[in-house]
Amino acid sequence: MASPENLTADLSRINDFFVIARNTAFTFKGKALDVKQVGRELNVRYVLEGSVQRANKLLRVSVQLIDAQTGSHLWADRFDKPVADLFEMQHEIVSRLANTLNVQLVAVEARRAERMQHPDTIDLNFLGRACLNKGTTRENLDRARGFFQRVLELHPYDVGALVGMATVDASLAASFMTDDGAARLAAAEAASIKAVSLMPSHAVAHICLGFVQMITDRRTKLLANTSRHWRSIGTWPTLTV
């Protein structure tokens, strides 16, 4: 079955969330308790429930995310995997579940933040991340930038907002949605470097920095190769509108 220890470890890596320790959570195992009571006793906002079923060579993990304040179900899903290599199967299920929960929790927190008259920096970060998770469109990126900028106006050293801004700028440049791609990439690199220096363990900051450097190198090589090509034939292209 999927390992609660591994799931707890993976979920604890999600930025801006804290996860109750497995041993503490397991004190409620097998007890008929109201989710709201669990939320009050553990001082948590959300509760993740799950079950594991096995039939022949198929393993099914069913999970549901519950609002501990209202008792309402926010999200549910199931993961089916053939029982082959047990450890590999556990790793895949836990990784998929943690990644999916990351997106779902950000969306839930963003919806909560939208109802607040005076959202704080954490709320604004969730709103920005939720916009990024909706897809790489100019509208989503512009909205995300607005939220991250508000965070940085309040807290210039907020790592989450720095990474968010870097992601926005890198995405705009990589998707050719802007005329100042070089400037966007430079800004993204600077924000990523600052984020990494402030929090060296921030995995997404490192990923963003690596992505920017990869894109920058690729664009540099593309321009160099194009320049050599047109010089070799003695002319430059003329675009007719």
Short mmCIF file of C-alpha atoms in Angstrom, two decimals:
data_model
loop_
_atom_site.label_atom_id
_atom_site.label_comp_id
_atom_site.label_asym_id
_atom_site.label_seq_id
_atom_site.Cartn_x
_atom_site.Cartn_y
_atom_site.Cartn_z
CA MET A 1 0.00 0.00 0.00
CA ALA A 2 1.05 3.63 -0.46
CA SER A 3 3.36 4.70 2.36
CA PRO A 4 1.97 7.41 4.70
CA GLU A 5 5.54 8.29 5.67
CA ASN A 6 6.52 8.99 2.06
CA LEU A 7 3.33 10.93 1.41
CA THR A 8 3.85 13.04 4.52
CA ALA A 9 7.44 13.76 3.46
CA ASP A 10 6.42 14.77 -0.08
CA LEU A 11 3.53 16.95 1.10
CA SER A 12 5.75 18.71 3.64
CA ARG A 13 7.88 20.00 0.75
CA ILE A 14 4.99 22.04 -0.65
CA ASN A 15 5.80 25.69 -0.04
CA ASP A 16 3.68 27.63 2.47
CA PHE A 17 2.02 24.51 3.91
CA PHE A 18 2.75 22.54 7.03
CA VAL A 19 1.78 18.90 7.45
CA ILE A 20 0.94 17.16 10.71
CA ALA A 21 3.37 14.36 11.59
CA ARG A 22 2.25 10.85 10.69
CA ASN A 23 2.28 9.61 14.30
CA THR A 24 0.08 12.50 15.40
CA ALA A 25 -2.36 11.99 12.55
CA PHE A 26 -2.55 8.25 13.22
CA THR A 27 -3.88 8.84 16.75
CA PHE A 28 -7.23 9.38 15.03
CA LYS A 29 -7.04 6.18 12.98
CA GLY A 30 -10.09 3.96 13.42
CA LYS A 31 -11.96 6.52 15.51
CA ALA A 32 -15.37 7.85 14.52
CA LEU A 33 -14.52 11.53 14.78
CA ASP A 34 -16.01 14.52 13.04
CA VAL A 35 -13.61 16.16 10.58
CA LYS A 36 -14.27 19.53 12.18
CA GLN A 37 -13.18 18.13 15.54
CA VAL A 38 -9.99 16.78 13.98
CA GLY A 39 -9.32 20.19 12.48
CA ARG A 40 -9.79 21.92 15.82
CA GLU A 41 -7.63 19.47 17.77
CA LEU A 42 -4.79 19.53 15.25
CA ASN A 43 -5.24 23.19 14.30
CA VAL A 44 -5.31 22.37 10.59
CA ARG A 45 -7.38 23.80 7.77
CA TYR A 46 -7.59 20.69 5.60
CA VAL A 47 -7.82 16.96 6.19
CA LEU A 48 -6.78 14.33 3.65
CA GLU A 49 -8.61 11.02 3.92
CA GLY A 50 -7.74 7.93 1.97
CA SER A 51 -8.25 4.23 1.55
CA VAL A 52 -6.45 1.41 -0.21
CA GLN A 53 -8.14 -1.49 -1.98
CA ARG A 54 -6.50 -4.45 -3.64
CA ALA A 55 -8.14 -6.80 -6.11
CA ASN A 56 -6.05 -9.47 -7.78
CA LYS A 57 -3.14 -7.57 -9.33
CA LEU A 58 -4.68 -4.09 -9.14
CA LEU A 59 -4.21 -1.58 -6.34
CA ARG A 60 -6.59 1.36 -5.96
CA VAL A 61 -5.85 4.35 -3.74
CA SER A 62 -8.84 6.65 -3.14
CA VAL A 63 -8.32 10.07 -1.57
CA GLN A 64 -10.43 13.07 -0.69
CA LEU A 65 -9.51 16.53 0.53
CA ILE A 66 -11.88 17.98 3.13
CA ASP A 67 -12.23 21.48 4.51
CA ALA A 68 -11.79 20.97 8.26
CA GLN A 69 -13.63 24.20 9.06
CA THR A 70 -16.80 23.45 7.11
CA GLY A 71 -16.62 19.69 6.58
CA SER A 72 -17.18 20.12 2.85
CA HIS A 73 -15.42 17.98 0.27
CA LEU A 74 -13.06 20.03 -1.88
CA TRP A 75 -11.54 17.40 -4.14
CA ALA A 76 -11.48 13.64 -4.62
CA ASP A 77 -9.65 11.28 -6.92
CA ARG A 78 -8.45 7.71 -7.22
CA PHE A 79 -5.25 6.18 -8.49
CA ASP A 80 -5.16 2.70 -10.01
CA LYS A 81 -1.92 0.83 -10.52
CA PRO A 82 -1.07 -2.79 -11.26
CA VAL A 83 0.78 -4.50 -8.45
CA ALA A 84 4.16 -5.25 -9.98
CA ASP A 85 7.14 -3.70 -8.26
CA LEU A 86 5.68 -2.66 -4.90
CA PHE A 87 8.21 0.06 -4.12
CA GLU A 88 8.07 1.56 -7.61
CA MET A 89 4.28 1.53 -7.47
CA GLN A 90 4.27 3.25 -4.05
CA HIS A 91 6.68 5.89 -5.28
CA GLU A 92 4.60 6.66 -8.37
CA ILE A 93 1.31 6.88 -6.48
CA VAL A 94 2.76 9.07 -3.73
CA SER A 95 4.45 11.38 -6.25
CA ARG A 96 1.30 11.75 -8.35
CA LEU A 97 -0.81 12.35 -5.28
CA ALA A 98 1.57 14.95 -3.85
CA ASN A 99 1.82 16.81 -7.17
CA THR A 100 -1.95 16.79 -7.64
CA LEU A 101 -2.55 17.94 -4.08
CA ASN A 102 -0.08 20.77 -4.55
CA VAL A 103 -2.15 22.16 -7.43
CA GLN A 104 -5.46 21.54 -5.67
CA LEU A 105 -4.38 23.15 -2.40
CA VAL A 106 -3.07 26.21 -4.20
CA ALA A 107 -6.40 26.53 -6.03
CA VAL A 108 -8.38 26.12 -2.81
CA GLU A 109 -6.27 28.70 -0.96
CA ALA A 110 -6.56 31.09 -3.90
CA ARG A 111 -10.36 30.83 -3.85
CA ARG A 112 -10.30 31.54 -0.13
CA ALA A 113 -7.99 34.53 -0.65
CA GLU A 114 -10.31 35.98 -3.31
CA ARG A 115 -12.98 36.40 -0.64
CA MET A 116 -10.70 38.35 1.68
CA GLN A 117 -10.80 42.14 1.75
CA HIS A 118 -7.17 42.45 2.85
CA PRO A 119 -5.17 39.43 1.67
CA ASP A 120 -1.69 39.06 3.14
CA THR A 121 1.48 38.13 1.27
CA ILE A 122 0.82 34.40 1.59
CA ASP A 123 -2.67 34.83 0.16
CA LEU A 124 -1.33 36.93 -2.71
CA ASN A 125 1.29 34.30 -3.47
CA PHE A 126 -1.40 31.65 -3.66
CA LEU A 127 -3.42 33.83 -6.02
CA GLY A 128 -0.39 34.28 -8.25
CA ARG A 129 0.49 30.59 -8.24
CA ALA A 130 -3.12 29.68 -9.04
CA CYS A 131 -2.96 31.93 -12.11
CA LEU A 132 0.23 30.20 -13.25
CA ASN A 133 -1.36 26.79 -12.78
CA LYS A 134 -4.22 27.76 -15.10
CA GLY A 135 -1.92 27.75 -18.12
CA THR A 136 0.58 29.85 -20.02
CA THR A 137 -1.57 32.57 -21.53
CA ARG A 138 -0.85 36.28 -21.56
CA GLU A 139 -3.89 36.95 -19.37
CA ASN A 140 -2.87 34.40 -16.74
CA LEU A 141 0.73 35.61 -16.71
CA ASP A 142 -0.27 39.26 -16.41
CA ARG A 143 -2.64 38.49 -13.53
CA ALA A 144 0.02 36.42 -11.79
CA ARG A 145 2.54 39.24 -12.18
CA GLY A 146 0.13 41.65 -10.52
CA PHE A 147 -0.20 39.46 -7.44
CA PHE A 148 3.54 38.81 -7.14
CA GLN A 149 4.31 42.52 -7.56
CA ARG A 150 1.96 43.34 -4.69
CA VAL A 151 3.83 40.85 -2.51
CA LEU A 152 7.22 42.32 -3.37
CA GLU A 153 5.99 45.83 -2.66
CA LEU A 154 5.22 44.66 0.87
CA HIS A 155 8.14 42.25 1.25
CA PRO A 156 10.98 42.67 -1.30
CA TYR A 157 12.69 39.50 -0.09
CA ASP A 158 9.73 37.15 -0.40
CA VAL A 159 11.19 34.08 -2.10
CA GLY A 160 7.86 32.78 -3.36
CA ALA A 161 7.07 36.05 -5.10
CA LEU A 162 10.58 36.30 -6.56
CA VAL A 163 10.23 32.82 -8.03
CA GLY A 164 6.76 33.72 -9.27
CA MET A 165 8.01 36.84 -11.03
CA ALA A 166 10.89 34.88 -12.55
CA THR A 167 8.44 32.26 -13.81
CA VAL A 168 6.23 34.92 -15.38
CA ASP A 169 9.12 36.67 -17.14
CA ALA A 170 10.71 33.43 -18.32
CA SER A 171 7.37 32.14 -19.62
CA LEU A 172 6.68 35.35 -21.52
CA ALA A 173 10.10 35.22 -23.16
CA ALA A 174 10.09 31.49 -23.89
CA SER A 175 6.60 31.68 -25.41
CA PHE A 176 7.49 34.76 -27.51
CA MET A 177 4.62 36.73 -25.95
CA THR A 178 6.72 39.86 -25.52
CA ASP A 179 8.91 42.10 -27.66
CA ASP A 180 11.54 42.50 -24.93
CA GLY A 181 12.44 38.85 -24.48
CA ALA A 182 16.07 39.51 -23.58
CA ALA A 183 15.09 41.96 -20.85
CA ARG A 184 12.51 39.52 -19.49
CA LEU A 185 15.06 36.72 -19.34
CA ALA A 186 17.56 38.99 -17.61
CA ALA A 187 14.93 39.96 -15.04
CA ALA A 188 13.95 36.31 -14.56
CA GLU A 189 17.57 35.30 -14.03
CA ALA A 190 18.15 38.10 -11.52
CA ALA A 191 15.01 37.20 -9.55
CA SER A 192 15.91 33.50 -9.56
CA ILE A 193 19.45 34.18 -8.37
CA LYS A 194 18.12 36.38 -5.58
CA ALA A 195 15.62 33.70 -4.55
CA VAL A 196 18.30 31.00 -4.49
CA SER A 197 20.62 33.21 -2.43
CA LEU A 198 17.85 33.86 0.09
CA MET A 199 16.73 30.23 0.27
CA PRO A 200 19.27 27.77 -1.18
CA SER A 201 16.96 24.82 -0.46
CA HIS A 202 14.09 26.20 -2.57
CA ALA A 203 13.81 23.59 -5.33
CA VAL A 204 11.54 25.62 -7.61
CA ALA A 205 13.93 28.57 -7.49
CA HIS A 206 16.74 26.31 -8.74
CA ILE A 207 14.49 24.86 -11.44
CA CYS A 208 13.49 28.33 -12.60
CA LEU A 209 17.10 29.51 -12.69
CA GLY A 210 18.12 26.44 -14.68
CA PHE A 211 15.25 26.95 -17.11
CA VAL A 212 16.19 30.59 -17.67
CA GLN A 213 19.83 29.72 -18.27
CA MET A 214 18.84 26.95 -20.67
CA ILE A 215 16.55 29.27 -22.63
CA THR A 216 19.16 32.03 -22.67
CA ASP A 217 21.81 29.68 -24.02
CA ARG A 218 19.44 28.32 -26.66
CA ARG A 219 18.39 31.78 -27.83
CA THR A 220 22.03 32.91 -27.96
CA LYS A 221 23.00 29.93 -30.09
CA LEU A 222 19.95 30.44 -32.33
CA LEU A 223 20.86 34.07 -32.99
CA ALA A 224 24.50 33.17 -33.61
CA ASN A 225 23.61 30.39 -36.05
CA THR A 226 21.11 32.62 -37.87
CA SER A 227 23.67 35.40 -38.15
CA ARG A 228 26.29 33.03 -39.57
CA HIS A 229 23.77 31.67 -42.07
CA TRP A 230 22.78 35.04 -43.50
CA ARG A 231 26.38 36.27 -43.60
CA SER A 232 27.34 33.15 -45.57
CA ILE A 233 24.87 33.96 -48.34
CA GLY A 234 25.75 37.64 -48.30
CA THR A 235 22.32 39.07 -47.55
CA TRP A 236 19.73 39.47 -44.81
CA PRO A 237 16.05 38.58 -45.09
CA THR A 238 13.50 41.22 -45.96
CA LEU A 239 10.06 40.90 -44.39
CA THR A 240 7.11 42.18 -46.38
CA VAL A 241 3.99 43.13 -44.47
#
